[in-house]
């Protein structure tokens, strides 16, 4: 059985993507949690992850002697390894579109991601309102996400972006967590999509794990000094 190395479920949006993908698709794996302590070169986190991944970041999928890091690489490996799971849409054009938006997520939305780090346990609507007022890039990223999701949901009829659950939904699940946590305003259809994603068994299990951690990691908390 493969092993998936992840960071804290409350904070690690990158870890969430392959974990949700594998859990929702029914791909068996062993979870290896390596909690964030610091990202200094001498930290325990860097020591453990650096031994299997030269860039010392999570997530990492270890399958036998093979270590695969980077969420896109992991997703592509899983799609090839388990073709019966149909992790990408079946049509050529739909697969190309899904890969395009996953790549956009992978390298884009830096204003939203940078200013609104994932924090599943926290409710920060007042921070979200302030960021929208003070950081125009956050609103621009949010507008693009709403446009993208609206077009895909209308084209494919839901309930997920390409009809059935795919890698694309796993990739954007952490974005939904950010939108909810920071109270960012979105149209009803988008809010309903976020709710459907959150209710997926794989996503719900991740959220439950995040809420159960009860760990406060100061360097991942730009807007709070404690959980209280």
Short mmCIF file of C-alpha atoms in Angstrom, two decimals:
data_model
loop_
_atom_site.label_atom_id
_atom_site.label_comp_id
_atom_site.label_asym_id
_atom_site.label_seq_id
_atom_site.Cartn_x
_atom_site.Cartn_y
_atom_site.Cartn_z
CA UNK A 1 0.00 0.00 0.00
CA UNK A 2 1.25 3.48 -0.85
CA UNK A 3 1.96 6.10 1.79
CA UNK A 4 0.85 9.72 1.55
CA UNK A 5 2.91 12.16 3.62
CA UNK A 6 0.91 15.23 4.60
CA UNK A 7 1.08 18.24 6.90
CA UNK A 8 -1.51 19.57 9.35
CA UNK A 9 -5.00 19.11 7.97
CA UNK A 10 -6.16 22.47 9.29
CA UNK A 11 -3.56 24.41 7.33
CA UNK A 12 -2.04 22.32 4.53
CA UNK A 13 -4.07 23.02 1.42
CA UNK A 14 -1.54 21.23 -0.78
CA UNK A 15 -1.80 18.08 1.35
CA UNK A 16 -5.59 18.25 1.19
CA UNK A 17 -5.73 17.83 -2.58
CA UNK A 18 -4.26 14.31 -3.02
CA UNK A 19 -5.69 13.09 0.30
CA UNK A 20 -9.21 14.08 -0.75
CA UNK A 21 -8.66 12.71 -4.25
CA UNK A 22 -7.53 9.30 -3.03
CA UNK A 23 -10.11 9.07 -0.25
CA UNK A 24 -13.03 10.11 -2.43
CA UNK A 25 -11.94 7.81 -5.26
CA UNK A 26 -11.48 4.85 -2.92
CA UNK A 27 -7.75 4.45 -3.55
CA UNK A 28 -6.21 2.81 -0.47
CA UNK A 29 -3.23 4.49 1.18
CA UNK A 30 -1.54 4.91 4.52
CA UNK A 31 -1.58 8.44 5.88
CA UNK A 32 1.68 9.68 7.37
CA UNK A 33 1.16 12.93 9.23
CA UNK A 34 4.26 15.10 9.64
CA UNK A 35 3.13 18.05 11.69
CA UNK A 36 4.39 21.53 11.01
CA UNK A 37 6.91 22.66 13.63
CA UNK A 38 8.89 25.11 11.57
CA UNK A 39 10.27 25.20 8.07
CA UNK A 40 13.85 25.79 9.20
CA UNK A 41 16.39 23.46 7.66
CA UNK A 42 17.02 21.87 11.06
CA UNK A 43 13.36 21.30 11.95
CA UNK A 44 11.89 17.84 12.47
CA UNK A 45 9.47 18.47 9.60
CA UNK A 46 12.30 19.21 7.17
CA UNK A 47 14.30 16.26 8.48
CA UNK A 48 11.50 13.76 7.88
CA UNK A 49 10.20 15.09 4.57
CA UNK A 50 13.65 15.95 3.24
CA UNK A 51 14.64 12.29 3.54
CA UNK A 52 12.05 11.32 0.89
CA UNK A 53 11.58 14.53 -1.11
CA UNK A 54 14.57 16.69 -2.10
CA UNK A 55 12.54 19.91 -1.83
CA UNK A 56 11.32 18.87 1.66
CA UNK A 57 7.68 19.81 1.12
CA UNK A 58 4.38 17.98 1.47
CA UNK A 59 2.55 16.20 0.03
CA UNK A 60 4.64 13.22 -1.02
CA UNK A 61 3.23 9.94 -2.30
CA UNK A 62 5.50 6.94 -1.77
CA UNK A 63 4.57 3.85 -3.76
CA UNK A 64 7.13 1.11 -3.29
CA UNK A 65 10.51 2.59 -4.21
CA UNK A 66 8.93 5.54 -6.00
CA UNK A 67 8.41 8.93 -4.36
CA UNK A 68 6.16 11.39 -6.17
CA UNK A 69 5.88 14.97 -4.96
CA UNK A 70 3.97 17.99 -6.22
CA UNK A 71 0.19 17.72 -6.31
CA UNK A 72 -0.10 17.76 -10.10
CA UNK A 73 2.48 15.01 -10.46
CA UNK A 74 0.71 12.94 -7.81
CA UNK A 75 -2.66 13.43 -9.51
CA UNK A 76 -1.29 12.43 -12.91
CA UNK A 77 0.44 9.38 -11.43
CA UNK A 78 -2.77 8.26 -9.75
CA UNK A 79 -4.76 8.76 -12.96
CA UNK A 80 -2.32 6.49 -14.81
CA UNK A 81 -2.05 3.99 -11.98
CA UNK A 82 -5.81 3.68 -11.50
CA UNK A 83 -7.45 4.35 -14.90
CA UNK A 84 -10.64 2.62 -13.79
CA UNK A 85 -11.20 5.40 -11.25
CA UNK A 86 -11.67 7.94 -14.06
CA UNK A 87 -9.98 10.71 -12.12
CA UNK A 88 -9.91 13.00 -15.16
CA UNK A 89 -13.01 13.68 -17.32
CA UNK A 90 -13.44 11.14 -20.10
CA UNK A 91 -13.60 13.44 -23.14
CA UNK A 92 -10.40 14.76 -24.70
CA UNK A 93 -11.55 18.38 -24.63
CA UNK A 94 -12.87 18.06 -21.06
CA UNK A 95 -9.59 16.52 -19.88
CA UNK A 96 -7.65 19.36 -21.48
CA UNK A 97 -9.88 21.92 -19.79
CA UNK A 98 -9.61 20.17 -16.43
CA UNK A 99 -5.82 20.04 -16.69
CA UNK A 100 -5.77 23.72 -17.64
CA UNK A 101 -7.72 24.87 -14.60
CA UNK A 102 -5.71 22.62 -12.29
CA UNK A 103 -2.51 24.15 -13.66
CA UNK A 104 -4.05 27.59 -13.16
CA UNK A 105 -4.78 26.69 -9.54
CA UNK A 106 -1.29 25.31 -9.14
CA UNK A 107 0.47 28.48 -10.26
CA UNK A 108 -2.14 31.23 -9.92
CA UNK A 109 -4.51 32.93 -7.49
CA UNK A 110 -1.51 34.15 -5.53
CA UNK A 111 -3.35 37.08 -3.97
CA UNK A 112 -6.15 34.94 -2.60
CA UNK A 113 -3.83 32.16 -1.49
CA UNK A 114 -1.29 34.51 0.05
CA UNK A 115 -3.75 36.72 1.91
CA UNK A 116 -6.24 34.00 2.85
CA UNK A 117 -4.23 30.97 3.96
CA UNK A 118 -6.38 27.91 4.55
CA UNK A 119 -7.52 27.62 8.15
CA UNK A 120 -10.48 25.24 8.34
CA UNK A 121 -11.01 25.68 12.06
CA UNK A 122 -11.16 29.48 12.01
CA UNK A 123 -14.03 31.79 11.13
CA UNK A 124 -12.60 35.06 9.85
CA UNK A 125 -15.31 36.96 7.94
CA UNK A 126 -14.14 40.34 9.28
CA UNK A 127 -10.66 39.62 7.90
CA UNK A 128 -12.16 38.63 4.56
CA UNK A 129 -14.14 41.87 4.34
CA UNK A 130 -11.04 43.91 5.14
CA UNK A 131 -8.94 42.06 2.59
CA UNK A 132 -11.51 42.61 -0.14
CA UNK A 133 -11.48 46.33 0.67
CA UNK A 134 -7.72 46.70 0.94
CA UNK A 135 -6.34 44.10 -1.48
CA UNK A 136 -7.88 44.42 -4.97
CA UNK A 137 -6.00 41.33 -6.10
CA UNK A 138 -8.05 39.19 -3.74
CA UNK A 139 -11.27 40.35 -5.38
CA UNK A 140 -9.76 39.77 -8.82
CA UNK A 141 -8.84 36.20 -7.92
CA UNK A 142 -12.28 35.61 -6.43
CA UNK A 143 -13.96 36.98 -9.56
CA UNK A 144 -11.94 34.62 -11.75
CA UNK A 145 -12.85 31.62 -9.59
CA UNK A 146 -16.54 32.52 -9.70
CA UNK A 147 -16.38 32.94 -13.48
CA UNK A 148 -14.58 29.62 -13.94
CA UNK A 149 -16.83 27.60 -11.68
CA UNK A 150 -20.01 29.17 -13.06
CA UNK A 151 -19.07 28.34 -16.65
CA UNK A 152 -18.13 24.76 -15.80
CA UNK A 153 -21.21 24.09 -13.68
CA UNK A 154 -23.48 25.52 -16.38
CA UNK A 155 -21.72 23.58 -19.15
CA UNK A 156 -21.70 20.22 -17.39
CA UNK A 157 -24.82 20.57 -15.28
CA UNK A 158 -23.13 19.80 -11.95
CA UNK A 159 -23.08 18.60 -9.31
CA UNK A 160 -19.26 18.86 -9.68
CA UNK A 161 -17.27 21.01 -12.10
CA UNK A 162 -17.23 18.34 -14.81
CA UNK A 163 -20.38 16.55 -13.77
CA UNK A 164 -18.86 13.71 -11.75
CA UNK A 165 -16.10 14.19 -9.18
CA UNK A 166 -12.65 14.62 -10.75
CA UNK A 167 -9.17 15.84 -9.91
CA UNK A 168 -10.41 19.37 -10.61
CA UNK A 169 -12.82 19.27 -7.66
CA UNK A 170 -10.09 17.94 -5.37
CA UNK A 171 -7.76 20.72 -6.51
CA UNK A 172 -10.28 23.46 -5.76
CA UNK A 173 -11.64 22.01 -2.51
CA UNK A 174 -9.17 24.09 -0.42
CA UNK A 175 -10.34 27.22 -2.25
CA UNK A 176 -13.86 26.47 -1.09
CA UNK A 177 -12.54 26.20 2.46
CA UNK A 178 -10.94 29.63 2.11
CA UNK A 179 -14.11 31.20 0.72
CA UNK A 180 -16.15 29.79 3.60
CA UNK A 181 -13.64 30.57 6.32
CA UNK A 182 -13.10 34.17 5.28
CA UNK A 183 -16.77 34.78 4.45
CA UNK A 184 -15.98 35.88 0.90
CA UNK A 185 -19.24 36.71 -0.92
CA UNK A 186 -20.09 34.49 -3.89
CA UNK A 187 -23.30 33.89 -5.87
CA UNK A 188 -25.76 31.29 -4.54
CA UNK A 189 -24.84 28.73 -7.20
CA UNK A 190 -21.18 28.92 -6.18
CA UNK A 191 -22.02 28.74 -2.49
CA UNK A 192 -24.11 25.64 -3.25
CA UNK A 193 -21.21 24.03 -5.11
CA UNK A 194 -18.88 24.67 -2.16
CA UNK A 195 -21.46 23.05 0.13
CA UNK A 196 -21.70 20.00 -2.14
CA UNK A 197 -17.93 19.62 -2.19
CA UNK A 198 -17.72 19.97 1.59
CA UNK A 199 -20.34 17.24 1.94
CA UNK A 200 -18.39 14.72 -0.16
CA UNK A 201 -17.24 11.88 2.12
CA UNK A 202 -13.58 12.49 1.30
CA UNK A 203 -13.79 16.22 1.99
CA UNK A 204 -15.95 15.80 5.07
CA UNK A 205 -13.41 13.35 6.49
CA UNK A 206 -10.58 15.84 5.93
CA UNK A 207 -12.57 18.63 7.59
CA UNK A 208 -13.32 16.39 10.58
CA UNK A 209 -9.63 15.60 10.89
CA UNK A 210 -8.73 19.28 10.72
CA UNK A 211 -11.20 20.17 13.46
CA UNK A 212 -9.92 17.36 15.65
CA UNK A 213 -6.29 18.53 15.53
CA UNK A 214 -6.70 21.43 17.97
CA UNK A 215 -3.18 22.60 17.17
CA UNK A 216 -2.24 26.26 16.84
CA UNK A 217 0.67 26.85 14.45
CA UNK A 218 1.69 30.48 14.87
CA UNK A 219 3.47 30.90 11.53
CA UNK A 220 0.30 29.75 9.73
CA UNK A 221 -1.85 32.23 11.69
CA UNK A 222 -1.37 35.77 10.37
CA UNK A 223 -4.69 36.97 11.84
CA UNK A 224 -4.90 35.27 15.25
CA UNK A 225 -2.68 34.93 18.29
CA UNK A 226 -4.53 31.89 19.66
CA UNK A 227 -7.44 29.59 18.86
CA UNK A 228 -9.69 31.45 21.33
#
